Amino acid sequence: RPPSHTTMPFAPSLRWCVVMADTRPHDSLAYYWQLTAAINRQYAAAHGYGFLMVHMELNRSASAKDADACTHPAVGPRAAPWCKILALAVAMQRGVRGRRCAAVMWLDSDAYVVDPTMSIEAYLTRARRLGDEAVAPGSGPWELLLSSNTPFQPDSVCTAVLWLHNTAGACGLLRRWWDAPWPEYSHRHPYEQRPLSALHRF
Protein backbone atom coordinates (compact mmCIF):
# COMPACT_ATOMS: atom_id res chain seq x y z
CA ARG A 1 0.00 0.00 0.00
CA PRO A 2 1.21 3.57 -0.59
CA PRO A 3 2.99 4.87 2.47
CA SER A 4 2.14 7.27 5.20
CA HIS A 5 5.37 9.17 5.69
CA THR A 6 7.28 7.83 8.67
CA THR A 7 10.84 8.05 9.91
CA MET A 8 12.49 4.70 10.48
CA PRO A 9 15.95 3.67 11.67
CA PHE A 10 18.13 3.24 8.60
CA ALA A 11 21.82 3.26 7.79
CA PRO A 12 22.95 6.46 6.02
CA SER A 13 20.49 7.36 3.27
CA LEU A 14 21.03 6.63 -0.38
CA ARG A 15 20.93 9.84 -2.43
CA TRP A 16 18.86 8.08 -5.08
CA CYS A 17 17.23 4.74 -5.62
CA VAL A 18 16.42 3.48 -9.12
CA VAL A 19 13.16 1.55 -9.02
CA MET A 20 11.55 -0.79 -11.54
CA ALA A 21 8.82 -3.44 -11.41
CA ASP A 22 7.70 -6.29 -13.62
CA THR A 23 5.48 -9.34 -13.73
CA ARG A 24 7.89 -11.34 -15.90
CA PRO A 25 10.93 -13.43 -14.91
CA HIS A 26 14.38 -11.91 -14.60
CA ASP A 27 16.44 -15.08 -14.57
CA SER A 28 18.31 -14.44 -17.84
CA LEU A 29 19.17 -11.72 -20.36
CA ALA A 30 17.13 -13.17 -23.21
CA TYR A 31 14.43 -10.48 -23.34
CA TYR A 32 14.40 -6.69 -23.50
CA TRP A 33 12.94 -6.22 -20.00
CA GLN A 34 15.78 -8.30 -18.58
CA LEU A 35 18.40 -6.29 -20.46
CA THR A 36 16.98 -2.92 -19.39
CA ALA A 37 16.92 -4.02 -15.76
CA ALA A 38 20.54 -5.19 -15.97
CA ILE A 39 21.62 -1.89 -17.57
CA ASN A 40 19.81 0.18 -14.95
CA ARG A 41 21.16 -1.96 -12.10
CA GLN A 42 24.72 -1.40 -13.35
CA TYR A 43 24.04 2.32 -13.71
CA ALA A 44 22.80 2.56 -10.13
CA ALA A 45 25.80 0.66 -8.80
CA ALA A 46 28.24 2.87 -10.73
CA HIS A 47 26.84 6.02 -9.11
CA GLY A 48 26.34 4.64 -5.61
CA TYR A 49 22.54 4.54 -5.90
CA GLY A 50 20.25 1.85 -4.65
CA PHE A 51 18.44 -0.40 -7.11
CA LEU A 52 15.13 -2.11 -6.49
CA MET A 53 13.28 -4.50 -8.80
CA VAL A 54 9.80 -5.30 -7.48
CA HIS A 55 8.22 -8.45 -8.87
CA MET A 56 4.43 -8.41 -9.24
CA GLU A 57 2.45 -11.63 -9.53
CA LEU A 58 -0.19 -11.80 -12.27
CA ASN A 59 -3.55 -13.32 -11.46
CA ARG A 60 -3.92 -14.69 -14.98
CA SER A 61 -2.00 -14.96 -18.30
CA ALA A 62 1.40 -13.29 -18.07
CA SER A 63 1.21 -12.42 -21.75
CA ALA A 64 -1.65 -9.95 -21.29
CA LYS A 65 -0.72 -6.39 -20.33
CA ASP A 66 -4.20 -5.83 -18.92
CA ALA A 67 -4.02 -8.84 -16.58
CA ASP A 68 -4.72 -8.27 -12.89
CA ALA A 69 -1.42 -7.56 -11.14
CA CYS A 70 -2.32 -5.55 -8.03
CA THR A 71 -5.54 -4.77 -6.20
CA HIS A 72 -6.93 -1.59 -4.68
CA PRO A 73 -9.18 -2.42 -1.70
CA ALA A 74 -12.01 -0.18 -2.95
CA VAL A 75 -11.51 0.03 -6.73
CA GLY A 76 -10.54 -3.64 -7.20
CA PRO A 77 -7.95 -5.38 -9.41
CA ARG A 78 -5.71 -3.29 -11.65
CA ALA A 79 -3.31 -4.03 -14.48
CA ALA A 80 0.48 -3.97 -14.13
CA PRO A 81 1.03 -0.28 -15.07
CA TRP A 82 -0.79 0.74 -11.88
CA CYS A 83 1.56 -1.35 -9.77
CA LYS A 84 4.41 1.15 -10.19
CA ILE A 85 2.70 3.20 -7.48
CA LEU A 86 3.06 0.32 -5.04
CA ALA A 87 6.67 -0.29 -6.11
CA LEU A 88 7.48 3.36 -5.44
CA ALA A 89 5.76 3.06 -2.07
CA VAL A 90 7.92 0.06 -1.19
CA ALA A 91 11.10 1.98 -2.02
CA MET A 92 10.04 5.08 -0.11
CA GLN A 93 8.79 3.20 2.93
CA ARG A 94 11.32 0.37 3.24
CA GLY A 95 14.37 1.67 1.39
CA VAL A 96 16.90 -0.61 -0.29
CA ARG A 97 19.06 -3.07 1.65
CA GLY A 98 18.41 -1.34 4.94
CA ARG A 99 19.12 2.17 3.64
CA ARG A 100 16.51 4.88 3.21
CA CYS A 101 16.00 6.30 -0.28
CA ALA A 102 16.26 10.09 -0.06
CA ALA A 103 14.89 10.30 -3.60
CA VAL A 104 13.64 7.84 -6.19
CA MET A 105 13.83 7.58 -9.97
CA TRP A 106 11.26 5.30 -11.57
CA LEU A 107 11.93 3.59 -14.92
CA ASP A 108 9.40 1.50 -16.86
CA SER A 109 10.58 -1.95 -17.93
CA ASP A 110 11.27 -0.71 -21.49
CA ALA A 111 13.31 2.30 -20.30
CA TYR A 112 17.02 2.46 -19.58
CA VAL A 113 19.68 5.10 -18.99
CA VAL A 114 21.36 5.91 -22.30
CA ASP A 115 24.40 7.74 -20.89
CA PRO A 116 25.73 5.70 -17.96
CA THR A 117 28.32 8.38 -17.13
CA MET A 118 25.71 11.05 -16.32
CA SER A 119 24.41 11.03 -12.76
CA ILE A 120 20.81 11.87 -11.96
CA GLU A 121 22.03 15.05 -10.28
CA ALA A 122 23.91 16.05 -13.45
CA TYR A 123 20.87 15.27 -15.60
CA LEU A 124 18.62 17.51 -13.52
CA THR A 125 21.26 20.24 -13.47
CA ARG A 126 21.43 20.09 -17.26
CA ALA A 127 17.63 20.32 -17.41
CA ARG A 128 17.81 23.48 -15.30
CA ARG A 129 20.42 25.01 -17.58
CA LEU A 130 18.30 24.18 -20.62
CA GLY A 131 15.41 26.10 -19.10
CA ASP A 132 13.16 23.34 -17.77
CA GLU A 133 10.55 25.30 -15.83
CA ALA A 134 10.04 22.59 -13.21
CA VAL A 135 13.62 22.87 -11.94
CA ALA A 136 14.30 26.50 -12.88
CA PRO A 137 15.87 28.82 -10.28
CA GLY A 138 13.10 30.28 -8.16
CA SER A 139 10.66 27.47 -8.88
CA GLY A 140 11.00 26.22 -5.31
CA PRO A 141 11.66 22.70 -4.03
CA TRP A 142 10.01 19.92 -5.97
CA GLU A 143 8.55 16.66 -4.73
CA LEU A 144 7.49 14.99 -8.00
CA LEU A 145 8.95 15.59 -11.46
CA LEU A 146 7.17 14.36 -14.57
CA SER A 147 7.72 14.74 -18.29
CA SER A 148 5.16 15.46 -20.99
CA ASN A 149 3.71 12.61 -23.02
CA THR A 150 4.69 14.40 -26.24
CA PRO A 151 4.21 13.59 -29.12
CA PHE A 152 1.40 11.19 -28.25
CA GLN A 153 -0.57 13.29 -25.74
CA PRO A 154 1.16 16.66 -25.26
CA ASP A 155 -1.31 17.75 -22.56
CA SER A 156 -0.84 14.57 -20.55
CA VAL A 157 2.01 13.32 -18.37
CA CYS A 158 4.35 10.45 -19.11
CA THR A 159 4.90 8.13 -16.16
CA ALA A 160 7.50 5.92 -17.84
CA VAL A 161 10.23 7.96 -16.11
CA LEU A 162 9.64 10.07 -13.03
CA TRP A 163 11.48 11.43 -10.01
CA LEU A 164 10.28 11.69 -6.39
CA HIS A 165 11.77 13.11 -3.22
CA ASN A 166 10.99 10.97 -0.20
CA THR A 167 8.91 13.53 1.68
CA ALA A 168 5.54 13.58 3.39
CA GLY A 169 4.18 15.59 0.48
CA ALA A 170 5.40 13.07 -2.09
CA CYS A 171 3.88 10.20 -0.09
CA GLY A 172 0.61 12.11 -0.13
CA LEU A 173 0.83 12.44 -3.91
CA LEU A 174 1.31 8.69 -4.21
CA ARG A 175 -1.66 8.04 -1.95
CA ARG A 176 -3.98 10.32 -3.97
CA TRP A 177 -2.75 8.75 -7.21
CA TRP A 178 -3.34 5.20 -5.98
CA ASP A 179 -6.78 6.11 -4.57
CA ALA A 180 -7.93 7.81 -7.78
CA PRO A 181 -11.40 6.33 -8.50
CA TRP A 182 -11.02 5.71 -12.23
CA PRO A 183 -12.06 2.04 -12.66
CA GLU A 184 -12.53 2.54 -16.41
CA TYR A 185 -8.73 2.76 -16.70
CA SER A 186 -7.92 -0.14 -14.38
CA HIS A 187 -7.28 -2.42 -17.37
CA ARG A 188 -6.92 -0.18 -20.41
CA HIS A 189 -4.69 2.56 -21.73
CA PRO A 190 -3.71 5.10 -20.56
CA TYR A 191 -4.01 3.23 -17.24
CA GLU A 192 -2.51 5.25 -14.38
CA GLN A 193 -1.37 8.16 -16.56
CA ARG A 194 -4.81 9.67 -17.12
CA PRO A 195 -5.75 9.92 -13.42
CA LEU A 196 -2.39 11.49 -12.57
CA SER A 197 -2.82 14.03 -15.38
CA ALA A 198 -6.26 14.92 -14.05
CA LEU A 199 -5.15 15.13 -10.43
CA HIS A 200 -2.08 17.29 -11.01
CA ARG A 201 -2.89 19.50 -13.98
CA PHE A 202 -1.48 23.01 -13.72
Coordinates of N, CA, C and O in Angstrom, one line a residue, residues 11-20 40-53 88 91-92 94-107 113 118-128 134-135 141-146 161-167 170:
A11 N 20.4 2.9 8.0 CA 21.8 3.3 7.8 C 21.8 4.6 7.0 O 20.7 5.0 6.6
P12 N 22.9 5.2 6.8 CA 23.0 6.5 6.0 C 22.2 6.3 4.7 O 22.2 5.4 4.0
S13 N 21.4 7.4 4.4 CA 20.5 7.4 3.3 C 21.2 7.3 2.0 O 22.3 7.8 1.8
L14 N 20.6 6.6 1.0 CA 21.0 6.6 -0.4 C 20.5 7.9 -1.0 O 19.4 8.3 -0.8
R15 N 21.4 8.6 -1.8 CA 20.9 9.8 -2.4 C 19.8 9.6 -3.4 O 18.8 10.3 -3.5
W16 N 19.9 8.5 -4.1 CA 18.9 8.1 -5.1 C 18.7 6.6 -5.1 O 19.7 5.8 -4.8
C17 N 17.5 6.1 -5.4 CA 17.2 4.7 -5.6 C 16.5 4.6 -7.0 O 15.6 5.4 -7.3
V18 N 17.0 3.8 -7.8 CA 16.4 3.5 -9.1 C 15.5 2.3 -8.9 O 15.9 1.3 -8.5
V19 N 14.2 2.5 -9.3 CA 13.2 1.5 -9.0 C 12.5 1.1 -10.3 O 12.2 1.9 -11.2
M20 N 12.3 -0.2 -10.4 CA 11.5 -0.8 -11.5 C 10.6 -1.9 -11.0 O 10.8 -2.3 -9.8
N40 N 20.1 -0.8 -16.0 CA 19.8 0.2 -14.9 C 20.4 -0.2 -13.6 O 20.8 0.7 -12.8
R41 N 20.5 -1.5 -13.3 CA 21.2 -2.0 -12.1 C 22.6 -1.6 -12.1 O 23.2 -1.1 -11.1
Q42 N 23.3 -1.8 -13.2 CA 24.7 -1.4 -13.4 C 24.9 0.1 -13.2 O 25.9 0.6 -12.6
Y43 N 24.0 0.9 -13.8 CA 24.0 2.3 -13.7 C 23.9 2.8 -12.3 O 24.7 3.6 -11.8
A44 N 23.0 2.2 -11.5 CA 22.8 2.6 -10.1 C 24.0 2.2 -9.3 O 24.5 3.1 -8.5
A45 N 24.6 1.1 -9.5 CA 25.8 0.7 -8.8 C 27.0 1.6 -9.1 O 27.7 2.0 -8.2
A46 N 27.1 2.0 -10.3 CA 28.2 2.9 -10.7 C 28.2 4.2 -10.1 O 29.2 4.9 -9.8
H47 N 27.0 4.7 -9.7 CA 26.8 6.0 -9.1 C 26.5 6.0 -7.6 O 26.3 7.0 -7.0
G48 N 26.6 4.8 -7.0 CA 26.3 4.6 -5.6 C 24.9 4.8 -5.2 O 24.5 5.1 -4.1
Y49 N 24.0 4.5 -6.2 CA 22.5 4.5 -5.9 C 22.1 3.2 -5.5 O 22.7 2.1 -5.8
G50 N 20.9 3.1 -4.9 CA 20.2 1.9 -4.7 C 19.5 1.4 -5.9 O 19.2 2.2 -6.8
F51 N 19.2 0.1 -6.0 CA 18.4 -0.4 -7.1 C 17.4 -1.4 -6.5 O 17.8 -2.3 -5.7
L52 N 16.2 -1.2 -7.0 CA 15.1 -2.1 -6.5 C 14.3 -2.6 -7.7 O 13.7 -1.8 -8.4
M53 N 14.2 -3.9 -7.8 CA 13.3 -4.5 -8.8 C 12.2 -5.2 -8.0 O 12.4 -6.1 -7.2
L88 N 6.9 2.1 -6.0 CA 7.5 3.4 -5.4 C 7.2 3.5 -3.9 O 8.1 3.9 -3.2
A91 N 9.8 1.3 -2.1 CA 11.1 2.0 -2.0 C 11.1 3.1 -1.0 O 12.1 3.3 -0.2
M92 N 10.1 3.9 -1.0 CA 10.0 5.1 -0.1 C 9.8 4.7 1.4 O 10.3 5.3 2.3
R94 N 10.4 1.4 2.7 CA 11.3 0.4 3.2 C 12.8 0.6 2.9 O 13.7 0.0 3.5
G95 N 13.0 1.5 1.8 CA 14.4 1.7 1.4 C 14.9 0.5 0.6 O 14.2 -0.4 0.2
V96 N 16.2 0.5 0.4 CA 16.9 -0.6 -0.3 C 18.0 -1.1 0.6 O 18.9 -0.4 1.0
R97 N 18.0 -2.4 0.9 CA 19.1 -3.1 1.6 C 19.3 -2.3 3.0 O 20.5 -2.1 3.3
G98 N 18.3 -2.0 3.6 CA 18.4 -1.3 4.9 C 18.8 0.1 4.9 O 19.1 0.7 6.0
R99 N 18.8 0.7 3.7 CA 19.1 2.2 3.6 C 17.9 2.9 3.1 O 17.4 2.5 2.1
R100 N 17.6 4.0 3.7 CA 16.5 4.9 3.2 C 16.9 5.5 1.9 O 18.0 5.9 1.6
C101 N 15.9 5.6 1.0 CA 16.0 6.3 -0.3 C 15.6 7.8 -0.1 O 14.4 8.1 0.2
A102 N 16.6 8.7 -0.2 CA 16.3 10.1 -0.1 C 15.4 10.6 -1.2 O 14.6 11.5 -1.1
A103 N 15.6 10.0 -2.4 CA 14.9 10.3 -3.6 C 14.9 9.1 -4.5 O 15.7 8.2 -4.4
V104 N 13.9 9.0 -5.4 CA 13.6 7.8 -6.2 C 13.5 8.2 -7.7 O 12.8 9.2 -8.0
M105 N 14.1 7.5 -8.5 CA 13.8 7.6 -10.0 C 13.2 6.3 -10.4 O 13.7 5.2 -10.3
W106 N 12.0 6.4 -11.0 CA 11.3 5.3 -11.6 C 11.6 5.1 -13.1 O 11.6 6.1 -13.8
L107 N 11.8 3.9 -13.5 CA 11.9 3.6 -14.9 C 11.0 2.4 -15.3 O 11.0 1.4 -14.6
V113 N 18.8 3.9 -18.9 CA 19.7 5.1 -19.0 C 20.6 5.0 -20.2 O 21.4 4.0 -20.3
M118 N 26.4 9.9 -16.8 CA 25.7 11.0 -16.3 C 24.9 10.7 -15.1 O 24.0 9.8 -15.2
S119 N 25.2 11.3 -14.0 CA 24.4 11.0 -12.8 C 23.0 11.7 -12.9 O 22.8 12.5 -13.7
I120 N 22.1 11.3 -12.0 CA 20.8 11.9 -12.0 C 20.9 13.3 -11.6 O 20.3 14.2 -12.2
E121 N 21.8 13.7 -10.7 CA 22.0 15.1 -10.3 C 22.5 15.9 -11.5 O 22.0 17.0 -11.7
A122 N 23.4 15.3 -12.3 CA 23.9 16.1 -13.5 C 22.8 16.2 -14.5 O 22.7 17.2 -15.2
Y123 N 22.0 15.2 -14.6 CA 20.9 15.3 -15.6 C 19.9 16.4 -15.2 O 19.5 17.2 -16.1
L124 N 19.5 16.5 -14.0 CA 18.6 17.5 -13.5 C 19.3 18.9 -13.6 O 18.6 19.9 -13.9
T125 N 20.6 19.0 -13.3 CA 21.3 20.2 -13.5 C 21.3 20.7 -14.9 O 21.0 21.9 -15.2
R126 N 21.5 19.8 -15.8 CA 21.4 20.1 -17.3 C 20.0 20.6 -17.7 O 19.9 21.5 -18.4
A127 N 19.0 19.9 -17.1 CA 17.6 20.3 -17.4 C 17.4 21.8 -17.0 O 16.7 22.5 -17.7
R128 N 17.9 22.1 -15.8 CA 17.8 23.5 -15.3 C 18.5 24.5 -16.2 O 18.0 25.5 -16.6
A134 N 10.3 23.3 -14.5 CA 10.0 22.6 -13.2 C 11.2 22.7 -12.3 O 11.1 22.6 -11.0
V135 N 12.4 22.8 -12.8 CA 13.6 22.9 -11.9 C 14.4 24.2 -12.1 O 15.5 24.3 -11.8
P141 N 11.3 24.1 -4.1 CA 11.7 22.7 -4.0 C 10.6 21.9 -4.7 O 9.4 22.2 -4.6
W142 N 11.0 20.8 -5.3 CA 10.0 19.9 -6.0 C 9.9 18.6 -5.2 O 10.8 18.2 -4.5
E143 N 8.8 18.0 -5.3 CA 8.5 16.7 -4.7 C 8.3 15.6 -5.8 O 8.7 14.4 -5.6
L144 N 7.7 15.9 -6.9 CA 7.5 15.0 -8.0 C 7.8 15.7 -9.3 O 7.3 16.8 -9.6
L145 N 8.6 15.1 -10.1 CA 9.0 15.6 -11.5 C 8.4 14.6 -12.5 O 8.7 13.4 -12.4
L146 N 7.7 15.2 -13.5 CA 7.2 14.4 -14.6 C 7.5 15.0 -15.9 O 7.8 16.2 -16.0
V161 N 9.1 7.5 -16.9 CA 10.2 8.0 -16.1 C 9.7 9.1 -15.2 O 9.1 10.0 -15.7
L162 N 10.0 9.0 -13.9 CA 9.6 10.1 -13.0 C 10.6 10.1 -11.8 O 11.3 9.1 -11.6
W163 N 10.6 11.2 -11.1 CA 11.5 11.4 -10.0 C 10.7 11.9 -8.8 O 9.8 12.7 -8.9
L164 N 11.0 11.4 -7.6 CA 10.3 11.7 -6.4 C 11.3 11.9 -5.3 O 12.2 11.2 -5.1
H165 N 11.1 13.0 -4.5 CA 11.8 13.1 -3.2 C 11.0 12.4 -2.2 O 9.7 12.4 -2.2
N166 N 11.7 11.8 -1.2 CA 11.0 11.0 -0.2 C 10.6 11.9 0.9 O 11.2 12.0 2.0
T167 N 9.4 12.6 0.7 CA 8.9 13.5 1.7 C 7.5 13.2 2.0 O 6.8 12.4 1.3
A170 N 5.3 14.0 -1.0 CA 5.4 13.1 -2.1 C 4.6 11.8 -1.8 O 4.0 11.2 -2.6

